[in-house]
């Protein structure tokens, strides 16, 4: 059994500089603990933003930074790679766990 996870769950440095809060870190840790508790392997997905813009990048909007033909091509390539990896495993993931948590002002 496995889940596909956003790579920032294992390494928050994949996220844009300054956006990760202490609550994010706690949430990421809880997700990892739950997977370990139930012996569910965590398989990190590639991080298209980090591949395209690099680590330590400043926060920015999709339209300003990622709305390009080159980024769209990268997404297509990464999707094909992930689909191939799933086929090689012979079973689909139990879930896909993302790292895009709600901003502090929208959390309940």
Short mmCIF file of N, CA, C and O in Angstrom, two decimals:
data_model
loop_
_atom_site.label_atom_id
_atom_site.label_comp_id
_atom_site.label_asym_id
_atom_site.label_seq_id
_atom_site.Cartn_x
_atom_site.Cartn_y
_atom_site.Cartn_z
N UNK A 1 0.85 -1.18 0.00
CA UNK A 1 0.00 0.00 0.00
C UNK A 1 0.89 1.24 0.00
O UNK A 1 1.90 1.27 0.70
N UNK A 2 0.45 2.23 -0.76
CA UNK A 2 1.21 3.46 -0.81
C UNK A 2 0.29 4.64 -1.10
O UNK A 2 -0.82 4.47 -1.60
N UNK A 3 0.78 5.80 -0.74
CA UNK A 3 0.13 7.06 -1.12
C UNK A 3 1.16 7.89 -1.88
O UNK A 3 2.35 7.81 -1.60
N UNK A 4 0.68 8.64 -2.83
CA UNK A 4 1.52 9.63 -3.49
C UNK A 4 1.41 10.91 -2.67
O UNK A 4 0.31 11.29 -2.28
N UNK A 5 2.55 11.52 -2.40
CA UNK A 5 2.51 12.73 -1.58
C UNK A 5 3.23 13.87 -2.28
O UNK A 5 4.16 13.67 -3.06
N UNK A 6 2.78 15.06 -1.97
CA UNK A 6 3.53 16.24 -2.39
C UNK A 6 4.88 16.18 -1.69
O UNK A 6 4.96 15.88 -0.49
N UNK A 7 5.97 16.42 -2.40
CA UNK A 7 7.29 16.28 -1.80
C UNK A 7 7.55 17.23 -0.64
O UNK A 7 8.37 16.94 0.23
N UNK A 8 6.80 18.32 -0.57
CA UNK A 8 7.00 19.27 0.53
C UNK A 8 6.56 18.69 1.87
O UNK A 8 6.93 19.22 2.91
N UNK A 9 5.81 17.61 1.86
CA UNK A 9 5.43 16.98 3.12
C UNK A 9 6.65 16.38 3.79
O UNK A 9 6.81 16.45 5.00
N UNK A 10 7.56 15.83 2.99
CA UNK A 10 8.80 15.30 3.55
C UNK A 10 9.88 16.36 3.65
O UNK A 10 10.76 16.26 4.49
N UNK A 11 9.82 17.36 2.78
CA UNK A 11 10.84 18.41 2.78
C UNK A 11 10.19 19.75 2.44
O UNK A 11 10.05 20.08 1.26
N UNK A 12 9.82 20.53 3.46
CA UNK A 12 9.15 21.81 3.21
C UNK A 12 9.98 22.81 2.40
O UNK A 12 9.44 23.79 1.91
N UNK A 13 11.26 22.54 2.20
CA UNK A 13 12.09 23.44 1.39
C UNK A 13 11.64 23.46 -0.08
O UNK A 13 12.03 24.36 -0.83
N UNK A 14 10.81 22.51 -0.48
CA UNK A 14 10.27 22.53 -1.83
C UNK A 14 9.27 23.68 -2.02
O UNK A 14 8.98 24.04 -3.16
N UNK A 15 8.74 24.19 -0.95
CA UNK A 15 7.74 25.26 -1.06
C UNK A 15 8.44 26.61 -1.26
O UNK A 15 9.60 26.78 -0.95
N UNK A 16 7.69 27.58 -1.76
CA UNK A 16 8.23 28.92 -1.93
C UNK A 16 8.67 29.47 -0.57
O UNK A 16 8.09 29.17 0.47
N UNK A 17 9.71 30.25 -0.61
CA UNK A 17 10.31 30.82 0.60
C UNK A 17 9.28 31.61 1.41
O UNK A 17 8.54 32.43 0.87
N UNK A 18 9.21 31.30 2.70
CA UNK A 18 8.40 32.08 3.63
C UNK A 18 6.94 31.71 3.74
O UNK A 18 6.22 32.32 4.52
N UNK A 19 6.46 30.72 2.98
CA UNK A 19 5.02 30.42 3.04
C UNK A 19 4.67 29.30 4.01
O UNK A 19 3.51 29.12 4.35
N UNK A 20 5.66 28.55 4.46
CA UNK A 20 5.38 27.41 5.34
C UNK A 20 5.29 27.88 6.79
O UNK A 20 6.22 28.46 7.31
N UNK A 21 4.16 27.60 7.40
CA UNK A 21 3.94 28.00 8.80
C UNK A 21 4.24 26.84 9.73
O UNK A 21 4.38 25.69 9.30
N UNK A 22 4.28 27.13 11.03
CA UNK A 22 4.45 26.06 12.01
C UNK A 22 3.28 25.07 11.94
O UNK A 22 3.48 23.87 12.09
N UNK A 23 2.08 25.57 11.67
CA UNK A 23 0.92 24.68 11.53
C UNK A 23 1.09 23.75 10.33
O UNK A 23 0.72 22.58 10.39
N UNK A 24 1.65 24.27 9.23
CA UNK A 24 1.92 23.42 8.07
C UNK A 24 2.85 22.27 8.47
O UNK A 24 2.59 21.11 8.15
N UNK A 25 3.93 22.60 9.17
CA UNK A 25 4.90 21.59 9.60
C UNK A 25 4.22 20.55 10.48
O UNK A 25 4.45 19.35 10.32
N UNK A 26 3.39 20.99 11.39
CA UNK A 26 2.66 20.04 12.25
C UNK A 26 1.74 19.15 11.41
O UNK A 26 1.66 17.94 11.63
N UNK A 27 1.06 19.73 10.45
CA UNK A 27 0.17 18.95 9.59
C UNK A 27 0.96 17.94 8.76
O UNK A 27 0.55 16.78 8.62
N UNK A 28 2.08 18.36 8.21
CA UNK A 28 2.92 17.44 7.43
C UNK A 28 3.39 16.29 8.32
O UNK A 28 3.38 15.13 7.91
N UNK A 29 3.81 16.62 9.54
CA UNK A 29 4.28 15.58 10.47
C UNK A 29 3.17 14.61 10.83
O UNK A 29 3.40 13.39 10.91
N UNK A 30 1.96 15.12 11.04
CA UNK A 30 0.82 14.23 11.34
C UNK A 30 0.54 13.29 10.18
O UNK A 30 0.26 12.10 10.38
N UNK A 31 0.60 13.79 8.96
CA UNK A 31 0.36 12.94 7.79
C UNK A 31 1.42 11.84 7.71
O UNK A 31 1.08 10.67 7.48
N UNK A 32 2.67 12.19 7.93
CA UNK A 32 3.75 11.19 7.89
C UNK A 32 3.59 10.16 9.01
O UNK A 32 3.76 8.96 8.79
N UNK A 33 3.25 10.61 10.21
CA UNK A 33 3.05 9.67 11.34
C UNK A 33 1.90 8.71 11.05
O UNK A 33 2.00 7.52 11.33
N UNK A 34 0.83 9.21 10.48
CA UNK A 34 -0.31 8.35 10.18
C UNK A 34 0.09 7.28 9.16
O UNK A 34 -0.27 6.12 9.29
N UNK A 35 0.84 7.67 8.15
CA UNK A 35 1.29 6.68 7.16
C UNK A 35 2.17 5.62 7.82
O UNK A 35 1.99 4.42 7.58
N UNK A 36 3.11 6.05 8.65
CA UNK A 36 3.98 5.08 9.34
C UNK A 36 3.15 4.17 10.24
O UNK A 36 3.37 2.96 10.27
N UNK A 37 2.20 4.73 10.95
CA UNK A 37 1.37 3.95 11.89
C UNK A 37 0.64 2.81 11.17
O UNK A 37 0.51 1.72 11.71
N UNK A 38 0.18 3.07 9.96
CA UNK A 38 -0.57 2.06 9.22
C UNK A 38 0.27 1.37 8.14
O UNK A 38 -0.27 0.69 7.27
N UNK A 39 1.59 1.54 8.23
CA UNK A 39 2.52 0.90 7.29
C UNK A 39 2.18 1.21 5.83
O UNK A 39 2.19 0.34 4.97
N UNK A 40 1.89 2.47 5.59
CA UNK A 40 1.60 2.93 4.24
C UNK A 40 2.83 3.68 3.73
O UNK A 40 3.27 4.65 4.34
N UNK A 41 3.38 3.20 2.63
CA UNK A 41 4.56 3.83 2.05
C UNK A 41 4.19 5.20 1.48
O UNK A 41 3.16 5.37 0.83
N UNK A 42 5.04 6.18 1.72
CA UNK A 42 4.84 7.51 1.17
C UNK A 42 5.78 7.67 -0.03
O UNK A 42 6.99 7.61 0.11
N UNK A 43 5.20 7.85 -1.21
CA UNK A 43 5.98 8.00 -2.44
C UNK A 43 5.85 9.45 -2.90
O UNK A 43 4.76 9.89 -3.26
N UNK A 44 6.95 10.20 -2.85
CA UNK A 44 6.85 11.61 -3.23
C UNK A 44 6.66 11.80 -4.74
O UNK A 44 7.29 11.12 -5.54
N UNK A 45 5.79 12.70 -5.07
CA UNK A 45 5.60 13.13 -6.45
C UNK A 45 6.72 14.11 -6.81
O UNK A 45 7.33 14.72 -5.91
N UNK A 46 6.98 14.32 -8.07
CA UNK A 46 7.91 15.39 -8.43
C UNK A 46 7.26 16.74 -8.14
O UNK A 46 6.03 16.86 -8.16
N UNK A 47 8.06 17.74 -7.87
CA UNK A 47 7.53 19.08 -7.60
C UNK A 47 7.76 19.95 -8.84
O UNK A 47 8.86 20.44 -9.06
N UNK A 48 6.72 20.14 -9.65
CA UNK A 48 6.91 20.90 -10.88
C UNK A 48 7.38 22.33 -10.65
O UNK A 48 8.20 22.85 -11.41
N UNK A 49 6.87 22.97 -9.60
CA UNK A 49 7.28 24.36 -9.34
C UNK A 49 8.77 24.44 -9.03
O UNK A 49 9.46 25.34 -9.52
N UNK A 50 9.28 23.52 -8.22
CA UNK A 50 10.69 23.54 -7.87
C UNK A 50 11.55 23.18 -9.09
O UNK A 50 12.60 23.78 -9.31
N UNK A 51 11.10 22.22 -9.87
CA UNK A 51 11.84 21.86 -11.08
C UNK A 51 11.91 23.06 -12.02
O UNK A 51 12.97 23.37 -12.58
N UNK A 52 10.82 23.77 -12.17
CA UNK A 52 10.73 24.87 -13.14
C UNK A 52 11.35 26.17 -12.62
O UNK A 52 12.06 26.86 -13.35
N UNK A 53 11.07 26.51 -11.34
CA UNK A 53 11.51 27.80 -10.80
C UNK A 53 12.70 27.71 -9.85
O UNK A 53 13.29 28.72 -9.52
N UNK A 54 12.99 26.49 -9.38
CA UNK A 54 14.11 26.30 -8.46
C UNK A 54 13.69 26.39 -7.01
O UNK A 54 12.61 26.87 -6.67
N UNK A 55 14.56 25.88 -6.16
CA UNK A 55 14.33 25.94 -4.71
C UNK A 55 14.60 27.36 -4.21
O UNK A 55 15.32 28.13 -4.84
N UNK A 56 14.01 27.68 -3.08
CA UNK A 56 14.25 28.99 -2.48
C UNK A 56 13.61 30.13 -3.25
O UNK A 56 13.97 31.29 -3.08
N UNK A 57 12.62 29.80 -4.07
CA UNK A 57 11.98 30.83 -4.89
C UNK A 57 11.06 31.70 -4.03
O UNK A 57 10.57 31.28 -2.99
N UNK A 58 10.81 32.90 -4.52
CA UNK A 58 9.86 33.79 -3.87
C UNK A 58 8.45 33.33 -4.20
O UNK A 58 8.21 32.79 -5.28
N UNK A 59 7.50 33.57 -3.28
CA UNK A 59 6.10 33.25 -3.60
C UNK A 59 5.63 34.07 -4.79
O UNK A 59 6.12 35.18 -5.04
N UNK A 60 4.69 33.52 -5.53
CA UNK A 60 4.15 34.25 -6.66
C UNK A 60 2.91 33.55 -7.18
O UNK A 60 2.62 32.41 -6.80
N UNK A 61 2.22 34.20 -8.05
CA UNK A 61 0.98 33.63 -8.58
C UNK A 61 1.28 32.72 -9.78
O UNK A 61 2.32 32.83 -10.44
N UNK A 62 0.31 31.85 -10.05
CA UNK A 62 0.41 30.98 -11.22
C UNK A 62 0.55 31.83 -12.49
O UNK A 62 1.41 31.57 -13.33
N UNK A 63 -0.30 32.83 -12.62
CA UNK A 63 -0.28 33.64 -13.84
C UNK A 63 1.06 34.35 -14.04
O UNK A 63 1.54 34.49 -15.16
N UNK A 64 1.66 34.80 -12.95
CA UNK A 64 2.93 35.52 -13.05
C UNK A 64 4.10 34.59 -13.33
O UNK A 64 5.05 34.99 -14.01
N UNK A 65 4.07 33.36 -12.79
CA UNK A 65 5.26 32.52 -12.83
C UNK A 65 5.14 31.24 -13.65
O UNK A 65 6.15 30.71 -14.11
N UNK A 66 3.93 30.71 -13.78
CA UNK A 66 3.81 29.36 -14.31
C UNK A 66 2.93 29.23 -15.55
O UNK A 66 2.84 28.15 -16.13
N UNK A 67 2.29 30.28 -15.96
CA UNK A 67 1.38 30.22 -17.12
C UNK A 67 2.18 30.35 -18.41
O UNK A 67 2.08 31.32 -19.15
N UNK A 68 3.01 29.32 -18.67
CA UNK A 68 3.85 29.32 -19.87
C UNK A 68 3.70 27.98 -20.59
O UNK A 68 3.33 26.97 -19.99
N UNK A 69 4.03 27.99 -21.85
CA UNK A 69 4.01 26.74 -22.62
C UNK A 69 5.05 25.77 -22.08
O UNK A 69 4.81 24.56 -22.06
N UNK A 70 6.18 26.29 -21.62
CA UNK A 70 7.24 25.42 -21.09
C UNK A 70 6.78 24.70 -19.82
O UNK A 70 7.05 23.52 -19.64
N UNK A 71 6.08 25.42 -18.94
CA UNK A 71 5.60 24.78 -17.71
C UNK A 71 4.52 23.77 -18.04
O UNK A 71 4.49 22.68 -17.46
N UNK A 72 3.64 24.08 -18.99
CA UNK A 72 2.61 23.12 -19.40
C UNK A 72 3.25 21.85 -19.95
O UNK A 72 2.80 20.73 -19.65
N UNK A 73 4.31 21.99 -20.72
CA UNK A 73 5.02 20.82 -21.26
C UNK A 73 5.65 20.01 -20.13
O UNK A 73 5.63 18.77 -20.16
N UNK A 74 6.21 20.69 -19.14
CA UNK A 74 6.80 20.00 -17.99
C UNK A 74 5.72 19.21 -17.25
O UNK A 74 5.94 18.05 -16.88
N UNK A 75 4.55 19.80 -17.05
CA UNK A 75 3.46 19.10 -16.38
C UNK A 75 3.05 17.85 -17.15
O UNK A 75 2.84 16.79 -16.55
N UNK A 76 2.98 17.96 -18.47
CA UNK A 76 2.63 16.79 -19.29
C UNK A 76 3.68 15.69 -19.12
O UNK A 76 3.34 14.51 -18.99
N UNK A 77 4.94 16.08 -19.14
CA UNK A 77 6.03 15.11 -18.99
C UNK A 77 5.97 14.42 -17.62
O UNK A 77 6.07 13.20 -17.52
N UNK A 78 5.79 15.22 -16.56
CA UNK A 78 5.74 14.66 -15.21
C UNK A 78 4.52 13.77 -15.02
O UNK A 78 4.61 12.73 -14.36
N UNK A 79 3.39 14.15 -15.61
CA UNK A 79 2.20 13.31 -15.52
C UNK A 79 2.47 11.94 -16.16
O UNK A 79 2.11 10.90 -15.60
N UNK A 80 3.11 11.94 -17.32
CA UNK A 80 3.42 10.68 -17.99
C UNK A 80 4.35 9.82 -17.12
O UNK A 80 4.16 8.60 -17.01
N UNK A 81 5.33 10.46 -16.49
CA UNK A 81 6.26 9.72 -15.62
C UNK A 81 5.54 9.13 -14.41
O UNK A 81 5.79 7.98 -14.03
N UNK A 82 4.65 9.89 -13.80
CA UNK A 82 3.91 9.40 -12.63
C UNK A 82 2.98 8.26 -13.04
O UNK A 82 2.90 7.23 -12.36
N UNK A 83 2.29 8.41 -14.15
CA UNK A 83 1.41 7.33 -14.63
C UNK A 83 2.21 6.06 -14.91
O UNK A 83 1.75 4.95 -14.60
N UNK A 84 3.40 6.20 -15.49
CA UNK A 84 4.25 5.03 -15.75
C UNK A 84 4.69 4.38 -14.44
O UNK A 84 4.71 3.15 -14.33
N UNK A 85 5.03 5.18 -13.46
CA UNK A 85 5.45 4.64 -12.16
C UNK A 85 4.30 3.88 -11.49
O UNK A 85 4.51 2.82 -10.88
N UNK A 86 3.09 4.39 -11.62
CA UNK A 86 1.92 3.70 -11.05
C UNK A 86 1.71 2.36 -11.77
O UNK A 86 1.47 1.33 -11.13
N UNK A 87 1.82 2.37 -13.09
CA UNK A 87 1.67 1.11 -13.84
C UNK A 87 2.73 0.09 -13.42
O UNK A 87 2.43 -1.09 -13.26
N UNK A 88 3.96 0.54 -13.21
CA UNK A 88 5.04 -0.36 -12.79
C UNK A 88 4.75 -0.97 -11.43
O UNK A 88 5.10 -2.12 -11.18
N UNK A 89 4.12 -0.22 -10.54
CA UNK A 89 3.78 -0.74 -9.22
C UNK A 89 2.66 -1.77 -9.30
O UNK A 89 2.51 -2.59 -8.41
N UNK A 90 1.83 -1.68 -10.32
CA UNK A 90 0.78 -2.66 -10.50
C UNK A 90 -0.48 -2.41 -9.71
O UNK A 90 -1.43 -3.19 -9.79
N UNK A 91 -0.50 -1.36 -8.94
CA UNK A 91 -1.70 -1.00 -8.18
C UNK A 91 -1.75 0.51 -8.03
O UNK A 91 -0.71 1.16 -7.95
N UNK A 92 -2.96 1.07 -7.99
CA UNK A 92 -3.06 2.52 -7.82
C UNK A 92 -2.75 2.91 -6.37
O UNK A 92 -2.84 2.08 -5.47
N UNK A 93 -2.40 4.17 -6.16
CA UNK A 93 -2.18 4.62 -4.78
C UNK A 93 -3.50 4.66 -4.02
O UNK A 93 -4.57 4.78 -4.62
N UNK A 94 -3.40 4.55 -2.70
CA UNK A 94 -4.59 4.68 -1.86
C UNK A 94 -5.15 6.10 -1.93
O UNK A 94 -6.35 6.31 -1.84
N UNK A 95 -4.24 7.06 -2.05
CA UNK A 95 -4.64 8.47 -2.06
C UNK A 95 -3.48 9.30 -2.59
O UNK A 95 -2.36 8.81 -2.73
N UNK A 96 -3.78 10.53 -2.89
CA UNK A 96 -2.77 11.53 -3.20
C UNK A 96 -2.89 12.60 -2.13
O UNK A 96 -3.96 13.18 -1.94
N UNK A 97 -1.80 12.84 -1.41
CA UNK A 97 -1.80 13.78 -0.30
C UNK A 97 -1.04 15.02 -0.74
O UNK A 97 0.14 14.95 -1.06
N UNK A 98 -1.75 16.16 -0.77
CA UNK A 98 -1.13 17.40 -1.22
C UNK A 98 -0.55 18.21 -0.07
O UNK A 98 -0.81 17.95 1.10
N UNK A 99 0.23 19.18 -0.43
CA UNK A 99 0.85 20.05 0.56
C UNK A 99 0.27 21.45 0.55
O UNK A 99 0.70 22.30 1.31
N UNK A 100 -0.72 21.69 -0.30
CA UNK A 100 -1.32 23.01 -0.41
C UNK A 100 -2.37 23.22 0.66
O UNK A 100 -3.55 23.03 0.41
N UNK A 101 -1.92 23.59 1.84
CA UNK A 101 -2.85 23.82 2.94
C UNK A 101 -3.49 25.20 2.81
O UNK A 101 -2.97 26.07 2.13
N UNK A 102 -4.59 25.38 3.48
CA UNK A 102 -5.26 26.68 3.46
C UNK A 102 -4.37 27.74 4.12
O UNK A 102 -3.69 27.46 5.10
N UNK A 103 -4.39 28.95 3.61
CA UNK A 103 -3.65 30.03 4.26
C UNK A 103 -4.23 30.29 5.66
O UNK A 103 -5.40 30.01 5.91
N UNK A 104 -3.39 30.83 6.57
CA UNK A 104 -3.83 31.01 7.96
C UNK A 104 -5.16 31.76 8.11
O UNK A 104 -5.96 31.43 8.96
N UNK A 105 -5.42 32.74 7.25
CA UNK A 105 -6.65 33.52 7.38
C UNK A 105 -7.91 32.75 6.97
O UNK A 105 -9.02 33.18 7.25
N UNK A 106 -7.76 31.58 6.33
CA UNK A 106 -8.91 30.79 5.93
C UNK A 106 -9.09 29.52 6.77
O UNK A 106 -10.01 28.77 6.54
N UNK A 107 -8.17 29.28 7.70
CA UNK A 107 -8.27 28.08 8.53
C UNK A 107 -9.31 28.29 9.61
O UNK A 107 -9.49 29.36 10.15
N UNK A 108 -10.04 27.21 9.90
CA UNK A 108 -11.11 27.31 10.89
C UNK A 108 -10.69 26.95 12.28
O UNK A 108 -9.69 26.55 12.64
#
